[in-house]
PDB file of C-alpha atoms in Angstrom:
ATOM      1  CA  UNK A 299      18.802 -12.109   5.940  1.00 85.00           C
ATOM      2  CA  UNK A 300      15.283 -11.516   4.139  1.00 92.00           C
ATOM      3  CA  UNK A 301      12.321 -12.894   5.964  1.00 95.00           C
ATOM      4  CA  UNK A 302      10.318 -12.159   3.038  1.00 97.00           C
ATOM      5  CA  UNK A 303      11.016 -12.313  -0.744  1.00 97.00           C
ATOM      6  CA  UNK A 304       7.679 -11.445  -3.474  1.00 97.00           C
ATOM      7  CA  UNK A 305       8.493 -11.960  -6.589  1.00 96.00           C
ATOM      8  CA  UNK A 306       6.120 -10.989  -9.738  1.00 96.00           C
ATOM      9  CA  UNK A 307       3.187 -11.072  -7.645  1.00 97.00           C
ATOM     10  CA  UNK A 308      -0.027 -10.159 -10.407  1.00 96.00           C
ATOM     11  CA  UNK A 309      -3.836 -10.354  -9.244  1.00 96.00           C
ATOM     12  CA  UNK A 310      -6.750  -9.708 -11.278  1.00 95.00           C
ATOM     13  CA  UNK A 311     -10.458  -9.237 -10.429  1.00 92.00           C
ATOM     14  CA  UNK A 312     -12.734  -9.280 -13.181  1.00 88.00           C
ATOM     15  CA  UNK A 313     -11.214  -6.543 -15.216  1.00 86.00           C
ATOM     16  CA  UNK A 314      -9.311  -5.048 -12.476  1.00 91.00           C
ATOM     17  CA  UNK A 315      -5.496  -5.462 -12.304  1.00 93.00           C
ATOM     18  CA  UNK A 316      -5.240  -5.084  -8.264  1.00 94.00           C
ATOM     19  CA  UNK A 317      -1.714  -6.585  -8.234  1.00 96.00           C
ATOM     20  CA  UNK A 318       0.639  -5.865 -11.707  1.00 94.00           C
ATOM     21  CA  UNK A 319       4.452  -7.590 -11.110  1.00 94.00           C
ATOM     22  CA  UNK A 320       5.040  -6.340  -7.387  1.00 96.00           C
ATOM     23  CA  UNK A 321       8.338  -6.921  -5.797  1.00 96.00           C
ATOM     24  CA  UNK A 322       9.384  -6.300  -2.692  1.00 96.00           C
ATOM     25  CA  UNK A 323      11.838  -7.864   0.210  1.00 96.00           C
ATOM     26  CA  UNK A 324      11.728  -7.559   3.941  1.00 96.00           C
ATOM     27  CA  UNK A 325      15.109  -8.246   5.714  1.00 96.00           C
ATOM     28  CA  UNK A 326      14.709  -9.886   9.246  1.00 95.00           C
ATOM     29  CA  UNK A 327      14.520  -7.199  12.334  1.00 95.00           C
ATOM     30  CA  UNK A 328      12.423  -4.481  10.101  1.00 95.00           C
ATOM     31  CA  UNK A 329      10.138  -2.508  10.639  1.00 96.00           C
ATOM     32  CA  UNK A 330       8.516  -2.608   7.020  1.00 97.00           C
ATOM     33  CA  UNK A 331       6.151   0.283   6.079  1.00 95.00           C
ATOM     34  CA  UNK A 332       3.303  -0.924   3.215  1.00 95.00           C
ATOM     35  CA  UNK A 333       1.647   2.456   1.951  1.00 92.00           C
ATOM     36  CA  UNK A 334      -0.363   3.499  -1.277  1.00 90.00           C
ATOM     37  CA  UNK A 335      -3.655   5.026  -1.839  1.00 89.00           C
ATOM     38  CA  UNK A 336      -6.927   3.245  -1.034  1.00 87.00           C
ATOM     39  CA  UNK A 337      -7.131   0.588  -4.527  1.00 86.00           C
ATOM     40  CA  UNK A 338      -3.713   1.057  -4.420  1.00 90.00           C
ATOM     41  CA  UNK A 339      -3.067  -3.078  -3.618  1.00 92.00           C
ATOM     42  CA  UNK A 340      -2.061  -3.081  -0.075  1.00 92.00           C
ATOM     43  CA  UNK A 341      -4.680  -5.379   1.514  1.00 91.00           C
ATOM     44  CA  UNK A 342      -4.306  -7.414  -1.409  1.00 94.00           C
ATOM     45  CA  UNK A 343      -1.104  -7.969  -1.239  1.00 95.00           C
ATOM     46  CA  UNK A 344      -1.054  -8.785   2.824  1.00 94.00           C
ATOM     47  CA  UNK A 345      -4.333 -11.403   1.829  1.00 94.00           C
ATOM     48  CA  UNK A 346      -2.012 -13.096  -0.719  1.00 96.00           C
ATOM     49  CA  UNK A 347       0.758 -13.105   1.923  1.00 96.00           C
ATOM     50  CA  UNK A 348      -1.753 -14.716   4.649  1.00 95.00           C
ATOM     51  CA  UNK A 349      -3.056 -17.279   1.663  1.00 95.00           C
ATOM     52  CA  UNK A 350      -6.063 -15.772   2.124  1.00 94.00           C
ATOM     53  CA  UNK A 351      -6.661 -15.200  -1.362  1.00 94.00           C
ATOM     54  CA  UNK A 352      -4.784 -16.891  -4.294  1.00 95.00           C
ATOM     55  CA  UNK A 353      -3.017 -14.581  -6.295  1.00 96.00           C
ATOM     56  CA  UNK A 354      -2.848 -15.432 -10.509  1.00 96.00           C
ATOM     57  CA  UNK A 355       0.577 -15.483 -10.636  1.00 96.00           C
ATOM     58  CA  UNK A 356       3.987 -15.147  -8.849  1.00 96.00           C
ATOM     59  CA  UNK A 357       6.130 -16.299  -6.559  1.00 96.00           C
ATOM     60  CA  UNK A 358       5.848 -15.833  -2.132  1.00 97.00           C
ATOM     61  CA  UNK A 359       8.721 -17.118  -0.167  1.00 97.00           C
ATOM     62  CA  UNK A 360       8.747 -16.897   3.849  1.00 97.00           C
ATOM     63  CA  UNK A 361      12.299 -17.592   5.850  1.00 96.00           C
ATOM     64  CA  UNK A 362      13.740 -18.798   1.957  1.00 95.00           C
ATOM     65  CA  UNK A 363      10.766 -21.344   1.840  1.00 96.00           C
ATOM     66  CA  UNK A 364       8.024 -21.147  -1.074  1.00 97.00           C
ATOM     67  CA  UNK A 365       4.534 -20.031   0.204  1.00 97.00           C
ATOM     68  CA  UNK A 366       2.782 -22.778  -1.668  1.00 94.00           C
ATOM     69  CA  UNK A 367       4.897 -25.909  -0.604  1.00 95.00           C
ATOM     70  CA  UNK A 368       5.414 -24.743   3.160  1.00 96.00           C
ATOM     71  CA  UNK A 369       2.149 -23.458   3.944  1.00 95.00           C
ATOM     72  CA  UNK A 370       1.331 -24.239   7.680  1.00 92.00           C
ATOM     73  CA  UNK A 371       4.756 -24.369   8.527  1.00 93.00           C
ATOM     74  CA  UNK A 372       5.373 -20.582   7.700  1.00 95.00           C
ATOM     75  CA  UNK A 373       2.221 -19.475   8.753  1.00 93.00           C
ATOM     76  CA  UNK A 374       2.882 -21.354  12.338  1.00 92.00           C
ATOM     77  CA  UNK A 375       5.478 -18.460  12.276  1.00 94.00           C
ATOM     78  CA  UNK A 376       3.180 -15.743  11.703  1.00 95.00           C
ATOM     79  CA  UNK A 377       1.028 -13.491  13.304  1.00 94.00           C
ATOM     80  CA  UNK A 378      -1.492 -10.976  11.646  1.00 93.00           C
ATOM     81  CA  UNK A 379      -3.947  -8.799  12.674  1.00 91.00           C
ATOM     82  CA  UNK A 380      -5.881  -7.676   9.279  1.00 85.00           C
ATOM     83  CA  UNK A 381      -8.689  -5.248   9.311  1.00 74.00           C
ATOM     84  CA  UNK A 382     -10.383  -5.204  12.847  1.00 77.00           C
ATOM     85  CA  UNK A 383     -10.176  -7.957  15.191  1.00 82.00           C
ATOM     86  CA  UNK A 384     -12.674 -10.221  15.465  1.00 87.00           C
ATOM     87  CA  UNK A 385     -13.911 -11.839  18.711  1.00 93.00           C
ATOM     88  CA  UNK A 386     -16.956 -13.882  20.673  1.00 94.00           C
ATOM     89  CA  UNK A 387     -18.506 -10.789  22.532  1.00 94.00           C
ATOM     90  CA  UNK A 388     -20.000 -12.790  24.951  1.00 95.00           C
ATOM     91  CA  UNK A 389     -16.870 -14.326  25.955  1.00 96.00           C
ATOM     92  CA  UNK A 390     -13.864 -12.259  28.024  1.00 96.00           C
ATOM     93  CA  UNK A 391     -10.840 -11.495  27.206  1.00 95.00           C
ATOM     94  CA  UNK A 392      -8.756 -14.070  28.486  1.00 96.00           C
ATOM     95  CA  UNK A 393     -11.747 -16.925  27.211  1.00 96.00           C
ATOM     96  CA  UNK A 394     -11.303 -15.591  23.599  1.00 95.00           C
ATOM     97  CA  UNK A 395      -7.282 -16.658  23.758  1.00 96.00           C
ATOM     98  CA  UNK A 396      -7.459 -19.656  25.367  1.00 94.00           C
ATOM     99  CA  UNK A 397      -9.923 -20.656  22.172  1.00 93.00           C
ATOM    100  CA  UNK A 398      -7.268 -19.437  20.197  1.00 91.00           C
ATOM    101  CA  UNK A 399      -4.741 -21.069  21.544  1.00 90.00           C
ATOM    102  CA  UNK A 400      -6.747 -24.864  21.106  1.00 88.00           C
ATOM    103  CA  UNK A 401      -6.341 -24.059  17.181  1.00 83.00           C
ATOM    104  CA  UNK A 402      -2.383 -23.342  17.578  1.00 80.00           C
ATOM    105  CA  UNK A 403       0.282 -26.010  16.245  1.00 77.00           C
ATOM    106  CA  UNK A 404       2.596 -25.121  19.588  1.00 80.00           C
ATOM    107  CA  UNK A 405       1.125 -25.660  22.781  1.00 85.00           C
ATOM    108  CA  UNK A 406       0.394 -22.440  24.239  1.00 90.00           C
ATOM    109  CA  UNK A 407       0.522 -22.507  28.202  1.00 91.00           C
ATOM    110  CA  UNK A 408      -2.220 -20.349  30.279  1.00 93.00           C
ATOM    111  CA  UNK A 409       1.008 -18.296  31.950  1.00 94.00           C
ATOM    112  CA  UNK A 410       1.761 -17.035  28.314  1.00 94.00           C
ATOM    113  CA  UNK A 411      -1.771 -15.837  27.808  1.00 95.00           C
ATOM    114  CA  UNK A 412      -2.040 -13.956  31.207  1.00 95.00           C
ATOM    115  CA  UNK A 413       1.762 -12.615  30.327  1.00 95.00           C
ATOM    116  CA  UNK A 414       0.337 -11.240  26.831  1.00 95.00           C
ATOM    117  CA  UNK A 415      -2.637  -9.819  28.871  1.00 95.00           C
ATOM    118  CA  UNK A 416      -0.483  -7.806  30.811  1.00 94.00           C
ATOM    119  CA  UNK A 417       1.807  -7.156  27.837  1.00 92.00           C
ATOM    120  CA  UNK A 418      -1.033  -5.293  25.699  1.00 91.00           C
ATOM    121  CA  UNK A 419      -2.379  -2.944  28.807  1.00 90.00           C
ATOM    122  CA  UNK A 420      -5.475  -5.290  29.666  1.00 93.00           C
ATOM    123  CA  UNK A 421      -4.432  -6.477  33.200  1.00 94.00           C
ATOM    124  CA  UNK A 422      -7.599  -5.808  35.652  1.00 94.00           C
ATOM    125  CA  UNK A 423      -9.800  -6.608  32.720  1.00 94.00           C
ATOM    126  CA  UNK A 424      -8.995 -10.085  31.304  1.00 94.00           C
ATOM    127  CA  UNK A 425     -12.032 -11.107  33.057  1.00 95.00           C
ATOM    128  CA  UNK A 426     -14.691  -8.467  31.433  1.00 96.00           C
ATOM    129  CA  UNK A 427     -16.623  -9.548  28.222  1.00 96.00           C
ATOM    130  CA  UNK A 428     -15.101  -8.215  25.363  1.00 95.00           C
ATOM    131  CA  UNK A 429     -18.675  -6.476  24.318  1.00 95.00           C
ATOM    132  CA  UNK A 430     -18.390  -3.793  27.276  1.00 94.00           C
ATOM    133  CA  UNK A 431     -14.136  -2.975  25.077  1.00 93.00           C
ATOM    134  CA  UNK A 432     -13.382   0.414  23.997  1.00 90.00           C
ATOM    135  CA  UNK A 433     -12.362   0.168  20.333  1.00 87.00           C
ATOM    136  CA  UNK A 434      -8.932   0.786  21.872  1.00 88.00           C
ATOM    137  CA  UNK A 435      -9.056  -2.489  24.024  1.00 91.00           C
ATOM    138  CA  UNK A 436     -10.335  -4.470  21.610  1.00 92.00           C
ATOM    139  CA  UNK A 437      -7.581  -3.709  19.194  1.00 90.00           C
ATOM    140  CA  UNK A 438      -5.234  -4.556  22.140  1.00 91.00           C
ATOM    141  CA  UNK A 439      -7.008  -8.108  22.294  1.00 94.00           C
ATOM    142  CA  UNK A 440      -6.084  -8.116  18.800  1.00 93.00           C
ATOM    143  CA  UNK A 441      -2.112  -7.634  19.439  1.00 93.00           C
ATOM    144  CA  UNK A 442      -1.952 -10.384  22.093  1.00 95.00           C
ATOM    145  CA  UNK A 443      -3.930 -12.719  19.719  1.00 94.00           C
ATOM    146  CA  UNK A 444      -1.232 -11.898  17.295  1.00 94.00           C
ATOM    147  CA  UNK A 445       1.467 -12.768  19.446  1.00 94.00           C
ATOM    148  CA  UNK A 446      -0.068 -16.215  20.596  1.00 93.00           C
ATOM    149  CA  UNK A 447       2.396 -18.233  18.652  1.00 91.00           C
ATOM    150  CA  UNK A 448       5.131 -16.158  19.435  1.00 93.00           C
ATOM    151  CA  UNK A 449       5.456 -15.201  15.766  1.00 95.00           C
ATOM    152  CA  UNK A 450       8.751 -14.557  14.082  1.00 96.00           C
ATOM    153  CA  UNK A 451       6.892 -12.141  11.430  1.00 97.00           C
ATOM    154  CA  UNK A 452       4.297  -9.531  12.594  1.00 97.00           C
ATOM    155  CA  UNK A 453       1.600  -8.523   9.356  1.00 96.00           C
ATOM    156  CA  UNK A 454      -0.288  -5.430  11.235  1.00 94.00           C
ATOM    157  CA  UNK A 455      -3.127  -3.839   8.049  1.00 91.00           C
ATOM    158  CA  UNK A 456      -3.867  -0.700   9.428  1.00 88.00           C
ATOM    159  CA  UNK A 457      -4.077  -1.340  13.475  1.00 88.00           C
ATOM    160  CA  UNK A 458      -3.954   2.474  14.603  1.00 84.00           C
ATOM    161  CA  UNK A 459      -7.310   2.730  12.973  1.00 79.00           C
ATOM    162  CA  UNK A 460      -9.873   4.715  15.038  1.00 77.00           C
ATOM    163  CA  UNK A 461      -7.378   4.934  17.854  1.00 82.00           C
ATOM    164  CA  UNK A 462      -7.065   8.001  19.844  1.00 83.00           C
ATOM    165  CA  UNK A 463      -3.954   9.876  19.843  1.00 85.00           C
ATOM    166  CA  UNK A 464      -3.058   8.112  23.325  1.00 86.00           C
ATOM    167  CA  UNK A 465      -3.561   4.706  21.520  1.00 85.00           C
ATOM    168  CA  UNK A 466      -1.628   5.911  18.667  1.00 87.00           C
ATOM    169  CA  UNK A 467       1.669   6.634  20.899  1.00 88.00           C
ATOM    170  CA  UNK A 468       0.866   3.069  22.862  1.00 88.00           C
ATOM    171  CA  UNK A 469       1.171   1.421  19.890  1.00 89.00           C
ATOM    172  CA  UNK A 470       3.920   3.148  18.190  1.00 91.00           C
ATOM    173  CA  UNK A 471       5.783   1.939  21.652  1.00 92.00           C
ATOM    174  CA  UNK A 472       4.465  -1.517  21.125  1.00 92.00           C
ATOM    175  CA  UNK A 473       5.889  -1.753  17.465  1.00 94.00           C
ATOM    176  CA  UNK A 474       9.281  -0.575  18.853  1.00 94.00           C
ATOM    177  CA  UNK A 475       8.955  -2.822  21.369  1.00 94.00           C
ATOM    178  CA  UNK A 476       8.483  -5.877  19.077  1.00 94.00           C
ATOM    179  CA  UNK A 477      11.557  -4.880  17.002  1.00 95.00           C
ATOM    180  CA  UNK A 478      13.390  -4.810  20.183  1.00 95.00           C
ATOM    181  CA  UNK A 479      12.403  -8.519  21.223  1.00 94.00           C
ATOM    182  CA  UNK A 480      14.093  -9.463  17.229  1.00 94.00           C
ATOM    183  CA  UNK A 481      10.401  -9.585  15.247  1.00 96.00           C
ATOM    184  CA  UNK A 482      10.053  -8.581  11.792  1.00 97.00           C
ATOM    185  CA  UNK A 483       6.640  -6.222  11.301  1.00 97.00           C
ATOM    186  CA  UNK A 484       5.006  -5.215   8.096  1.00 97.00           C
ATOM    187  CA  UNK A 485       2.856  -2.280   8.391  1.00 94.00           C
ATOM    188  CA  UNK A 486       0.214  -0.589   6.737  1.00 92.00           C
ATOM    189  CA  UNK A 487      -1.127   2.212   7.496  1.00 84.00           C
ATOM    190  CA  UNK A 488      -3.049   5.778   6.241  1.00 80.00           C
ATOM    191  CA  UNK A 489      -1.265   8.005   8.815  1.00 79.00           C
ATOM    192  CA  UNK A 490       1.785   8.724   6.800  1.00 84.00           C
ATOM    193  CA  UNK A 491       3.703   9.943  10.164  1.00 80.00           C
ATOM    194  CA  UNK A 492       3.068   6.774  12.179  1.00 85.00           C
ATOM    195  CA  UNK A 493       5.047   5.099   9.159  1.00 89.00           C
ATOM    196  CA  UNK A 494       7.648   7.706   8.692  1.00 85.00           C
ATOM    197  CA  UNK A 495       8.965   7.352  12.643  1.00 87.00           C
ATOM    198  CA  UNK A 496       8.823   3.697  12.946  1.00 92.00           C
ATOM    199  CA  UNK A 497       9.614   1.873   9.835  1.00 93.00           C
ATOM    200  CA  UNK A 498      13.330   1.364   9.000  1.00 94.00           C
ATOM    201  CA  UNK A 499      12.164   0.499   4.892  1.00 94.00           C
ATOM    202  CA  UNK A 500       9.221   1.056   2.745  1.00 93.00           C
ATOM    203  CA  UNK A 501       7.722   0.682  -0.277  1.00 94.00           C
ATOM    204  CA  UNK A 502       5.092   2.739  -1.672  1.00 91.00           C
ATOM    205  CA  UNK A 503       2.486   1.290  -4.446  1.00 93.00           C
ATOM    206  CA  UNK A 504       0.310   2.406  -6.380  1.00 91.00           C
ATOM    207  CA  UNK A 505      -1.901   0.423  -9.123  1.00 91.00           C
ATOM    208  CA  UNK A 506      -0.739  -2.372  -8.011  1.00 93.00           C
ATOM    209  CA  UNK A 507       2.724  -1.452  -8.831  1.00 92.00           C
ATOM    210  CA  UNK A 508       5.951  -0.606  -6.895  1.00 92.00           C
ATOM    211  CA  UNK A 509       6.272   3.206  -7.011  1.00 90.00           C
ATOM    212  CA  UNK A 510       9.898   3.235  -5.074  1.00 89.00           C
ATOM    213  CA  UNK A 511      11.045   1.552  -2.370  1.00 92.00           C
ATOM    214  CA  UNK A 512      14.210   1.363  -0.093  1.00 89.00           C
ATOM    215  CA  UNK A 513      15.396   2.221   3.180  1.00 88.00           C
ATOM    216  CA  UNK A 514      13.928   5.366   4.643  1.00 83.00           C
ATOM    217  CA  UNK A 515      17.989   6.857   4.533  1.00 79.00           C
ATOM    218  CA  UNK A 516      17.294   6.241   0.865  1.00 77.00           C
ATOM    219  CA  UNK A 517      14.190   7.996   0.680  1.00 80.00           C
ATOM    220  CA  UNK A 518      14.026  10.843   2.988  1.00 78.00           C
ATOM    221  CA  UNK A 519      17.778  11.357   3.451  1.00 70.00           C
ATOM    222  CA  UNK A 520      19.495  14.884   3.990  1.00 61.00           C
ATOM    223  CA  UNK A 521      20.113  15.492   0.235  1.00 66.00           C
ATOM    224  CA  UNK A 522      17.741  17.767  -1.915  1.00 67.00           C
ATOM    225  CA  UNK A 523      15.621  19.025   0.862  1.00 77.00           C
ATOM    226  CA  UNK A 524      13.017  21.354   0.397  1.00 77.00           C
ATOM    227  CA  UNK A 525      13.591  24.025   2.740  1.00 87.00           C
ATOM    228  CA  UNK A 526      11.164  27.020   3.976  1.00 89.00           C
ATOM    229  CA  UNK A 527      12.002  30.354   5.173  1.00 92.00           C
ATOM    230  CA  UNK A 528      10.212  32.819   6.013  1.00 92.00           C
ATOM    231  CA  UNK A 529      11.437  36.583   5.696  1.00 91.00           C
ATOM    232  CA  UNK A 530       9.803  39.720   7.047  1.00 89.00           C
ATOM    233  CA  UNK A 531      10.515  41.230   3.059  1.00 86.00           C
ATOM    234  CA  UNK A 532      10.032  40.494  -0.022  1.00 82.00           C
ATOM    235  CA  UNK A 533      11.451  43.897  -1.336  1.00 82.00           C
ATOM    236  CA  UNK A 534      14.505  43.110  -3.153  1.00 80.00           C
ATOM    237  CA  UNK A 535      15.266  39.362  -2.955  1.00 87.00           C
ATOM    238  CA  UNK A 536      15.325  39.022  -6.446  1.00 84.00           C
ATOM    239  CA  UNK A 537      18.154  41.361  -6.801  1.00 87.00           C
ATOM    240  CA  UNK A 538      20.063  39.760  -3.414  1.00 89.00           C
ATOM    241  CA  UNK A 539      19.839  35.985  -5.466  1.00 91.00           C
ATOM    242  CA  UNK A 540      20.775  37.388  -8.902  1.00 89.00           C
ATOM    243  CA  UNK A 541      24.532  36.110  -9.739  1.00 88.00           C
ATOM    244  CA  UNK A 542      24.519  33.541  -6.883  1.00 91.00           C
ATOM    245  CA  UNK A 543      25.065  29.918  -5.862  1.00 90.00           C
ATOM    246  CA  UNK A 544      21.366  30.499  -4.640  1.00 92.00           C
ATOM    247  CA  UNK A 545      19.516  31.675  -7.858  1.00 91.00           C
ATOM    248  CA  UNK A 546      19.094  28.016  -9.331  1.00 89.00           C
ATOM    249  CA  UNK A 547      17.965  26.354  -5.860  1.00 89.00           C
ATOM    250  CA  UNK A 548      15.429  28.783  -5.616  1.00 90.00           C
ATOM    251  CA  UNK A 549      11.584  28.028  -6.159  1.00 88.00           C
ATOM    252  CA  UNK A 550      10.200  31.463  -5.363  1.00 88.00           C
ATOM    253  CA  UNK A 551       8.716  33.207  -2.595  1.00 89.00           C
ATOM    254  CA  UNK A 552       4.945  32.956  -1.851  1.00 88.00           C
ATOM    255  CA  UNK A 553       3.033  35.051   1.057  1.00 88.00           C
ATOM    256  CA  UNK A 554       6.531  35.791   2.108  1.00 90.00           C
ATOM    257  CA  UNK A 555       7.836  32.006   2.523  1.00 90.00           C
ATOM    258  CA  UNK A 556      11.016  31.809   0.207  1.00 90.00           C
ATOM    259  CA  UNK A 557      11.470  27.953  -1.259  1.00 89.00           C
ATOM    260  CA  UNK A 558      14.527  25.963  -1.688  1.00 88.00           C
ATOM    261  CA  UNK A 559      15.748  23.142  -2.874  1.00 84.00           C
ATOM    262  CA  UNK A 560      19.424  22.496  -0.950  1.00 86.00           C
ATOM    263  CA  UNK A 561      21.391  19.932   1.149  1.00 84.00           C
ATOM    264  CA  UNK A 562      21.352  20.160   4.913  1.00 80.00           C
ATOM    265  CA  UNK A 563      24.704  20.969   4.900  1.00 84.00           C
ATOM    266  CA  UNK A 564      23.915  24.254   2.779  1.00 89.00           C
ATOM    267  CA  UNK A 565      21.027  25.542   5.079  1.00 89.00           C
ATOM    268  CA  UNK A 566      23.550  28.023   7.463  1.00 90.00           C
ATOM    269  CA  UNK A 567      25.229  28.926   4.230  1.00 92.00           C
ATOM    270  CA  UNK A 568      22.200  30.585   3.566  1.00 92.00           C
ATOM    271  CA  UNK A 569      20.649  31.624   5.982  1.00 92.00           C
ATOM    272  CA  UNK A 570      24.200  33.431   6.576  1.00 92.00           C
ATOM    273  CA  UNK A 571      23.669  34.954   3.516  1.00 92.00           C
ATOM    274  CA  UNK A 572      20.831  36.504   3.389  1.00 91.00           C
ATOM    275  CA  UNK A 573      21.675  37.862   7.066  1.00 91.00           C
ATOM    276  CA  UNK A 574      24.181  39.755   5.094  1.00 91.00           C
ATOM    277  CA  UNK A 575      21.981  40.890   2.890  1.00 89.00           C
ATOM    278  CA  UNK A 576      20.134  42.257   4.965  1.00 89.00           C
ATOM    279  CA  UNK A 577      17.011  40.267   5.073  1.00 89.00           C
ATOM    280  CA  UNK A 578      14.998  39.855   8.372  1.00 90.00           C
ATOM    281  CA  UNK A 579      14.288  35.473   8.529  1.00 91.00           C
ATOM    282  CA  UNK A 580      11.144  35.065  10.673  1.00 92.00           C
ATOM    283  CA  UNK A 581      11.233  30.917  10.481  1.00 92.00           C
ATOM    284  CA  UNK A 582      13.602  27.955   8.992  1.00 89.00           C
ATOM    285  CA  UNK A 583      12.010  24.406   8.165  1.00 82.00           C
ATOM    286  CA  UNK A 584      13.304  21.918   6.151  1.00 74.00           C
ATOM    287  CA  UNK A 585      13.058  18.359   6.079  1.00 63.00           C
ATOM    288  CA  UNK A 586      12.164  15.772   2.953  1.00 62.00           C
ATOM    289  CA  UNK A 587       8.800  14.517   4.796  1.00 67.00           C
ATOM    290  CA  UNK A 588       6.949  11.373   3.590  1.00 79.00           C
ATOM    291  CA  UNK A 589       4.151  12.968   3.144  1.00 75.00           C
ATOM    292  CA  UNK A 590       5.732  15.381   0.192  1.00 75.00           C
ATOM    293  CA  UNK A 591       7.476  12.095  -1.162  1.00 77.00           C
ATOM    294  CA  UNK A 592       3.858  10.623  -1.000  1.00 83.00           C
ATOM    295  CA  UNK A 593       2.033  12.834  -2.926  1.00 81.00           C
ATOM    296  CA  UNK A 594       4.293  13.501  -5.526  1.00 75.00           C
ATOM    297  CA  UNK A 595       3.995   9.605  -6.392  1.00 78.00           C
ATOM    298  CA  UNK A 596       0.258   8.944  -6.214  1.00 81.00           C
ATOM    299  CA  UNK A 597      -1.328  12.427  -6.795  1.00 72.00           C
ATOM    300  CA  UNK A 598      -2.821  11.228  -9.708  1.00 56.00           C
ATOM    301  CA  UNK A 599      -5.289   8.999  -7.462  1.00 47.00           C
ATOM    302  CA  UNK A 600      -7.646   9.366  -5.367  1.00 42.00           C
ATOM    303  CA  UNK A 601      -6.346   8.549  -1.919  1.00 37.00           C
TER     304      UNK A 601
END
C-alpha cells in the first residue's frame, strides 16, 4: 500500500526551477531515503509535503487522500522534525511537550509524554531546562515531539546533523526501531552510509529532478559490481588477461589495485584464476556502494 504518492510536483523561485516534474511513491512500512546535492530540492520537496510552502503545480496525496482537500486530517497523522528543533529554552523538557501536546487534535495523556521521555534516552533529565541540552539531547526532544501524535508517517530532514558518532548509531537504532512498531519514515540525509544501511528505497534528485529511484536491491544489487584487488605484481597481467573471459571486465590496474567490473558470483572465478597464474592477491573488495552510485549521478554539482 503507498502512504505517499507525488505526482508532477514543479516549484519555482524567481528564476529558479527548485522542483521540475518530481515523482516519487513511498509504500507503507519504509524506510524511504531522500538524497541529492545541497540545491538539489530535498527540503523543498519535504516543505511542500508539510504545506509549508505551496508548490506551483502538482499533485500530493497522503494514505490515497489529496494534500489540498484533507489537510489537517493527514497532517494529524504526521510527524516531522525539519531542520533543528525548536524549543522554549527556559522551559524543561517535559514543559515543552505538554505545550505541544495542548495544540494536538488527539488528546495526548501526561503517561505518553513521560513514556516518549524515556523512549528518546532523556529519563533523569525531563526536568532540566532545555538551554543547559547537548545538541544531542535536544535533537532527542525533537524525536519525542515527533512522535506526540503517534504519527503513522515519520518526515526526519537531516536529524543526524552535528551528532556524534554515538548519536549517529542511537539513532540509526531509533529509525529501526520505528519501522519495527509499523511507521513509515522519509529520510534525508548528507551521510550517504546512514542512508545506505537503513532505508529499504530511495530516490536520488538532482535539479529538482528524479535521477533514479527504486528499491535499494534495485540499486545496489549483486550485479555489475566494481570489484578491487590488489596484487603484489603488476609484471605480466596484461599477458595473464589476454584471450580471456576477464580481458573485457577489466578497467586497469593503478598503484597495483587491478579494477573490475563482474557479478558476485564471478569474484572466486577470478580470484581462482589469477592464483593460477601465478599472481600474489594482497586484498579483495567489492561492493556497488551508494556513494559510487551517488557521484556518478550528481558529479556535475556542487554537493
Amino acid at each position: 500500500m503507498s502512504i505517499l504518492k507525488v505526482k508532477n510536483l514543479s516549484k519555482t523561485y524567481e528564476q529558479f526551477k527548485a522542483l521540475d516534474n518530481l515523482n516519487f511513491e513511498v509504500k507503507q512500512g519504509q524506510i524511504y531515503g531522500l538524497l541529492g546535492p545541497n540545491g538539489a530540492g530535498k527540503s523543498t520537496t519535504m516543505r511542500c509535503l508539510l504545506t509549508l510552502i505551496k508548490p506551483d503545480s502538482g499533485d500530493i496525496h497522503f494514505f490515497d487522500k489529496n494534500l489540498n482537500h484533507n489537510r489537517k486530517e493527514i497532517l494529524n497523522r504526521v510527524g516531522y522534525l525539519i531542520e533543528k528543533p525548536d524549543f522554549y529554552t527556559y522551559l524543561s523538557a517535559y514543559n515543552n511537550l505538554k505545550l505541544l501536546s495542548k495544540y494536538s487534535l488527539n488528546k495526548i495523556e501526561d503517561k505518553t509524554i513521560r513514556n516518549l521521555i524515556e523512549k528518546v534516552g532523556l529519563k533523569g533529565r525531563e526536568n532540566d531546562a532545555v538551554k543547559k541540552y547537548s545538541h544531542g539531547m535536544k535533537q532527542r526532544l525533537g524525536l519525542a515531539q515527533v512522535l506526540l501524535n503517534n504519527p503513522d508517517l515519520i518526515i526526519l530532514d537531516e536529524p543526524n546533523t552535528g551528532l556524534d558518532p554515538q548519536g549517529i548509531v542511537e539513532l540509526r537504532d531509533f529509525i529501526f526501531e520505528l519501522k519495527n512498531e509499523g511507521k513509515t519514515v522519509i529520510l534525508s540525509s548528507h551521510i550517504l552510509h546512514e542512508i545506505e544501511q537503513l532505508a529499504d528505497s530511495m530516490i536520488i534528485i538532482n535539479k529538482g529532478k528524479s535521477v533514479i529511484q527504486g528499491s535499494k536491491e534495485e540499486l545496489l544489487g549483486e550485479n555489475n559490481l566494481h570489484v578491487k584487488i590488489e596484487i603484489e605484481s603488476t609484471n605480466d597481467i596484461e599477458n595473464a588477461l589476454n584471450d580471456t573471459q576477464w580481458k573485457n571486465k577489466y578497467n586497469g590496474t593503478t598503484n597495483n589495485m587491478m579494477s573490475f567490473d563482474i557479478q558476485k558470483d564471478e569474484i572466486a572465478h577470478l580470484v581462482s584464476f589469477l592464483s593460477d597464474k601465478k599472481i600474489a592477491i594482497l586484498s579483495v573488495s567489492y561492493r556497488k556502494k551508494l556513494e559510487e552510485l551517488y557521484m556518478s549521478l550528481t558529479q556535475n554539482t556542487n554537493a
